mmCIF file of C-alpha atoms in Angstrom:
data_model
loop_
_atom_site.group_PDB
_atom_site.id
_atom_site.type_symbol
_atom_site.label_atom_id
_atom_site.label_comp_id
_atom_site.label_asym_id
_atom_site.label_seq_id
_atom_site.Cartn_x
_atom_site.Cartn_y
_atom_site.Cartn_z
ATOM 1 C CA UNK A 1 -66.520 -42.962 -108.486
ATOM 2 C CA UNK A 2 -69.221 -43.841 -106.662
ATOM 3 C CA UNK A 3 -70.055 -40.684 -105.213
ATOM 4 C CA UNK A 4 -69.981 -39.193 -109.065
ATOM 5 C CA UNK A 5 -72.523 -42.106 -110.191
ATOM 6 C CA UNK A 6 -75.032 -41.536 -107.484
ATOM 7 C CA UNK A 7 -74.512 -37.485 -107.693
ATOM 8 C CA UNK A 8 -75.292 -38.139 -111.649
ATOM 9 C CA UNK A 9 -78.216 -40.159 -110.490
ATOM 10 C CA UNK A 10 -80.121 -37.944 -108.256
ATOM 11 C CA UNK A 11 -79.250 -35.301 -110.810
ATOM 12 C CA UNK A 12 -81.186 -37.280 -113.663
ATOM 13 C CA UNK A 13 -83.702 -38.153 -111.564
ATOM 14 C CA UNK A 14 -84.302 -34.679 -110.457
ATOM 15 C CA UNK A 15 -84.551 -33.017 -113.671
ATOM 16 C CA UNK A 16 -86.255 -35.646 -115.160
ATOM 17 C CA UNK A 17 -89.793 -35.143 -113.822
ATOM 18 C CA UNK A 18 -90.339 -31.366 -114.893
ATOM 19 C CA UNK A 19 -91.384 -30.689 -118.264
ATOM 20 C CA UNK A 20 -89.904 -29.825 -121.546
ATOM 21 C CA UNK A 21 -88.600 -26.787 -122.879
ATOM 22 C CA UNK A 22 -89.832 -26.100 -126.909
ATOM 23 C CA UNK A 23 -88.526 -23.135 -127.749
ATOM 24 C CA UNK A 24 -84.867 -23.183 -126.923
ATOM 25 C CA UNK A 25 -82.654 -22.870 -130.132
ATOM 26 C CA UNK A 26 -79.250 -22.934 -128.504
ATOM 27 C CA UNK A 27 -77.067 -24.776 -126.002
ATOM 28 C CA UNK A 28 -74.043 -24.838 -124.345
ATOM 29 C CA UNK A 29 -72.688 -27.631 -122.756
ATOM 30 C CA UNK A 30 -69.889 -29.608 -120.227
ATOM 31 C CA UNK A 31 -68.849 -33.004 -120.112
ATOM 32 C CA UNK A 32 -68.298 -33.534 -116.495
ATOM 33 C CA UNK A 33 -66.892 -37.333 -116.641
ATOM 34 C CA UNK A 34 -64.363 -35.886 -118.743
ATOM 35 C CA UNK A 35 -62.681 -34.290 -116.029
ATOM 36 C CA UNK A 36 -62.016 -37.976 -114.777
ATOM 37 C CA UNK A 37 -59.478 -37.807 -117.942
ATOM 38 C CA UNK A 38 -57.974 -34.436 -116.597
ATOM 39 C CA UNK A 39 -59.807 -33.317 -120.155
ATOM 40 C CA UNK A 40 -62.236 -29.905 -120.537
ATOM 41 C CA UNK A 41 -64.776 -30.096 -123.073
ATOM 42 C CA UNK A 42 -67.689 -27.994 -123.677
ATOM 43 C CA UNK A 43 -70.276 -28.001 -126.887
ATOM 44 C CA UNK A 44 -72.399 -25.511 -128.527
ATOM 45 C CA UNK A 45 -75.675 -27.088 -130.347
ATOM 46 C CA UNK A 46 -77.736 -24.819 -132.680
ATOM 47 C CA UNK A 47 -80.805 -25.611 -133.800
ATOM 48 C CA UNK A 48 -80.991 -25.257 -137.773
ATOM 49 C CA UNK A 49 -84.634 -27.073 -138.686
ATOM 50 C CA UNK A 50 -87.068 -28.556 -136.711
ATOM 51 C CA UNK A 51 -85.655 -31.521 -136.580
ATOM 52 C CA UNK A 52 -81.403 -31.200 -137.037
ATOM 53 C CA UNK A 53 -78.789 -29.087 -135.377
ATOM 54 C CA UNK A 54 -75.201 -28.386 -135.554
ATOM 55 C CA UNK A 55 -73.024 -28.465 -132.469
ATOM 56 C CA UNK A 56 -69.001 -27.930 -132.060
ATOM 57 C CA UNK A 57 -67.261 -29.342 -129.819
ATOM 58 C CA UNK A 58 -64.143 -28.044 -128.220
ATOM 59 C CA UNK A 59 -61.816 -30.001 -125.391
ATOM 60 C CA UNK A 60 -57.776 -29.183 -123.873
ATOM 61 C CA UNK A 61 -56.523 -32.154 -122.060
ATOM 62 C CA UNK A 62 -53.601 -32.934 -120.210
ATOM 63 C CA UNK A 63 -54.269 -36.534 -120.172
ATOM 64 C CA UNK A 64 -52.105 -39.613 -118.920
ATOM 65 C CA UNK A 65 -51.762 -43.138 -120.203
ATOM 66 C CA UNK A 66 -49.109 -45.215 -118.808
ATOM 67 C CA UNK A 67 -46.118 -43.130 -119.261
ATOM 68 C CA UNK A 68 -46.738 -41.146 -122.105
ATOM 69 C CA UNK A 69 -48.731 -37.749 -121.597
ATOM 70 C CA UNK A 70 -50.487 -35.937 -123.980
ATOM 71 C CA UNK A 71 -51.340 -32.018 -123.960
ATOM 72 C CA UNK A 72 -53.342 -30.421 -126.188
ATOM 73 C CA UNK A 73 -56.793 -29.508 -128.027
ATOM 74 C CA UNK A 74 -59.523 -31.307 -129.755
ATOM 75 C CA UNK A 75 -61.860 -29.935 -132.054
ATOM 76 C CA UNK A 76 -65.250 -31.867 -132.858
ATOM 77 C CA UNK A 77 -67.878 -30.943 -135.834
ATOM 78 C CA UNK A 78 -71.484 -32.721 -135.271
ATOM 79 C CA UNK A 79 -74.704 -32.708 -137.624
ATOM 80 C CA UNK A 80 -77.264 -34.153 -135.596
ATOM 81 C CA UNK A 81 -80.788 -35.457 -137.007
ATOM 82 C CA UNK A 82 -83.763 -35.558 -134.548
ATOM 83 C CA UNK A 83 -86.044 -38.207 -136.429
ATOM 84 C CA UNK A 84 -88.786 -38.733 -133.889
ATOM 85 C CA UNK A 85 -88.259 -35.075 -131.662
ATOM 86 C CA UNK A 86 -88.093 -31.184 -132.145
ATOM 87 C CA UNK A 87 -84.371 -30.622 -132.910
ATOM 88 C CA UNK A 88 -82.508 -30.092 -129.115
ATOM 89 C CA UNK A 89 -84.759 -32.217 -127.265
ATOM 90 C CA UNK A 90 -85.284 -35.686 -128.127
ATOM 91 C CA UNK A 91 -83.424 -38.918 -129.840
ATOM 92 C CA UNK A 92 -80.659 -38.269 -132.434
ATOM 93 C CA UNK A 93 -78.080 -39.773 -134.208
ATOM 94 C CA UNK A 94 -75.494 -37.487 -134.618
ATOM 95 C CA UNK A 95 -72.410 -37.832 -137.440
ATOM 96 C CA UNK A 96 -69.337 -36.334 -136.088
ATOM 97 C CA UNK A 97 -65.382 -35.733 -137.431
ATOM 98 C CA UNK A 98 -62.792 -35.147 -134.645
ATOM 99 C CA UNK A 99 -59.541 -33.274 -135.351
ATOM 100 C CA UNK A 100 -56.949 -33.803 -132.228
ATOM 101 C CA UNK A 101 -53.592 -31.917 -132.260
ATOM 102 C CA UNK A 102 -51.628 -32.864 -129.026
ATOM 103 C CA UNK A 103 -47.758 -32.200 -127.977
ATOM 104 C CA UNK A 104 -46.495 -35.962 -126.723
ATOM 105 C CA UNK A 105 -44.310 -37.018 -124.283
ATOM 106 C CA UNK A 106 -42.986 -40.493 -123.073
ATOM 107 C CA UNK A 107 -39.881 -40.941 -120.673
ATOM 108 C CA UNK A 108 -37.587 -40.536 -123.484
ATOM 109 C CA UNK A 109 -39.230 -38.948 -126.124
ATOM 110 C CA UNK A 110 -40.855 -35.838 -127.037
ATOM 111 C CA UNK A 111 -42.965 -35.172 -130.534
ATOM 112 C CA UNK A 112 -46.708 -34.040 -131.839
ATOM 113 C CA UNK A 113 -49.278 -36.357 -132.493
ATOM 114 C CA UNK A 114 -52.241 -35.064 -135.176
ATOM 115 C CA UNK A 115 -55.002 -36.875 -136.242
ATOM 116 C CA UNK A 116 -58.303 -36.744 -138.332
ATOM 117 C CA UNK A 117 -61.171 -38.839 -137.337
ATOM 118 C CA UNK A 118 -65.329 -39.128 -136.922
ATOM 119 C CA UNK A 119 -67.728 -41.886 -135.958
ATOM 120 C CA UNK A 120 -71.423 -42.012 -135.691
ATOM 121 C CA UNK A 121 -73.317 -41.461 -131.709
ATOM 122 C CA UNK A 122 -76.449 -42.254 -131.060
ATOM 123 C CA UNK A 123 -77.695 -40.373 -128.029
ATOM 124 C CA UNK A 124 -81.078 -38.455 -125.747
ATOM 125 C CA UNK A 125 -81.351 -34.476 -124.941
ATOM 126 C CA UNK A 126 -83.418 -32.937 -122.867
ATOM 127 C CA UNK A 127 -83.797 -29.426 -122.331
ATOM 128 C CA UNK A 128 -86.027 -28.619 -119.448
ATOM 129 C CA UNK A 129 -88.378 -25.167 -119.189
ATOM 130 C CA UNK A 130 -85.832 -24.294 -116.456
ATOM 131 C CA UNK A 131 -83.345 -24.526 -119.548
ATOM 132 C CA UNK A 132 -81.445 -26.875 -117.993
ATOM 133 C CA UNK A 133 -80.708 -29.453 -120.926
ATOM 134 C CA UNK A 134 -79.216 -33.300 -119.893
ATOM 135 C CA UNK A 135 -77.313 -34.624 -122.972
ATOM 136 C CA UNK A 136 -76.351 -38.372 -123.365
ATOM 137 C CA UNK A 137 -74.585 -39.578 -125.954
ATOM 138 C CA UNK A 138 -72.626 -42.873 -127.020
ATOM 139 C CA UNK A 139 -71.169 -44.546 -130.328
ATOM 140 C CA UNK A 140 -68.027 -45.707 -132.159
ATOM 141 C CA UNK A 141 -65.173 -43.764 -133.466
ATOM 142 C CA UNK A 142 -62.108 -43.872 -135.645
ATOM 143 C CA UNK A 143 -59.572 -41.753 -135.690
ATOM 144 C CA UNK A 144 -55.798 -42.178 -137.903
ATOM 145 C CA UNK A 145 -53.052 -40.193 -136.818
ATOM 146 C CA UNK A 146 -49.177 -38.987 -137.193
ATOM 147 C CA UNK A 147 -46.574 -38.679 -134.433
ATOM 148 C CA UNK A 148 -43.411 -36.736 -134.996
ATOM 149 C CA UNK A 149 -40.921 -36.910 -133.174
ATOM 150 C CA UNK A 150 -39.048 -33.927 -131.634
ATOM 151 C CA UNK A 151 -36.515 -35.189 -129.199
ATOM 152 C CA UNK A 152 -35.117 -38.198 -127.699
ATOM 153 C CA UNK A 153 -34.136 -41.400 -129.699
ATOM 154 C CA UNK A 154 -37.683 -42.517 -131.195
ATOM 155 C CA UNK A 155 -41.302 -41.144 -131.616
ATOM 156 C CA UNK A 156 -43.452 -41.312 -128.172
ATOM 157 C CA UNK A 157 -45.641 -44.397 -128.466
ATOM 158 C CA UNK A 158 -49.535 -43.757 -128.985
ATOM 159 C CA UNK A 159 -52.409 -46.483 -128.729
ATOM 160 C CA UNK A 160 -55.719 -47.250 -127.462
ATOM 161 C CA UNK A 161 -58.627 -45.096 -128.056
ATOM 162 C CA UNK A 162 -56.170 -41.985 -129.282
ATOM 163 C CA UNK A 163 -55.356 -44.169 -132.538
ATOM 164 C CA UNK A 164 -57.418 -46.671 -134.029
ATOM 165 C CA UNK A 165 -61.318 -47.597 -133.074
ATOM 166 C CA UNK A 166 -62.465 -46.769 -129.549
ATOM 167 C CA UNK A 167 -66.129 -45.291 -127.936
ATOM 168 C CA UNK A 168 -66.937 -41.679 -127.874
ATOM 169 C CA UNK A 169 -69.537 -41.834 -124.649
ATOM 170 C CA UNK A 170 -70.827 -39.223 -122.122
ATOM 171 C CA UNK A 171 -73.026 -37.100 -120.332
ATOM 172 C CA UNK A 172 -72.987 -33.188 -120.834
ATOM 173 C CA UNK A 173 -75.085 -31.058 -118.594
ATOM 174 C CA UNK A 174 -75.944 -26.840 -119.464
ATOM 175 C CA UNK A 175 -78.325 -24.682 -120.726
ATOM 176 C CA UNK A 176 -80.582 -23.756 -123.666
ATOM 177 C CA UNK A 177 -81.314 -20.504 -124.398
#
């Protein structure tokens, strides 16, 4: 973890000191830390005025939490205002809904767990004239969902940060183009 942090670092630090990139009206995006939560996610942003965008968000996981795994995808609209920046490279604040649909699986119990959600992130972009573009991002979230179950003798048990309030946070690196 370490390692990661000071890799992230040098990164930021590195990119930080060229210049700004004006004319980009597109990116596309990873969130590295998510791979600490055996989760892919990647983003496209588009630029639709000078100073909002629209990005979508799309993630598979195959994540663990205590014994129950979940497998599946994620799918995350985002309208995101620019108030002091051009749109892509600046401050934002950046409404988002989340729709999760995941297969669940406990040591007992098998079933599907769908939910509909959103939350509110406040966050910094950067997109470099090299077109690298830095993206980081944090805020609350909410998201309500169903389990069904499929087999065993009860529906697999779902908490934390899947159900209920928890913190969308992260850092996505790419490019603008």
């Amino acid at each position: 973890m370490k390692k990661l942090l000071l890799v992230t670092a040098l990164t930021i630090s590195i990119f930080i000191s060229k210049s700004f990139a004006q004319d980009a009206t597109n990116t596309i995006k990873i969130n590295p830390l998510s791979a600490l939560f055996r989760t892919g996610s990647v983003f496209f942003e588009h630029k639709v005025s000078e100073k909002s965008s629209f990005q979508l968000g799309a993630a598979y996981t195959g994540l663990k939490l205590s014994d129950t795994k979940f497998s599946g995808f994620a799918l995350t609209p985002e309208y995101r205002i620019y108030p002091k920046g051009n749109a892509l490279s600046g401050l934002y604040l950046g409404p988002f809904l989340r729709y999760q649909n995941y297969t669940v699986k406990d040591d007992n119990n098998k079933g599907t767990y769908s939910s509909f959600g959103g939350g509110l992130l406040v966050g910094r972009q950067w997109v470099y004239n090299s077109g690298f573009v830095l993206d980081i991002f944090f805020g609350p979230a909410y998201n309500s969902g169903k389990v069904k179950a499929e087999d065993g003798s009860g529906k697999p048990e779902v908490s934390g940060s899947i159900d209920g309030f928890g913190l969308r946070t992260g850092i996505a690196l790419g490019f603008g183009f």
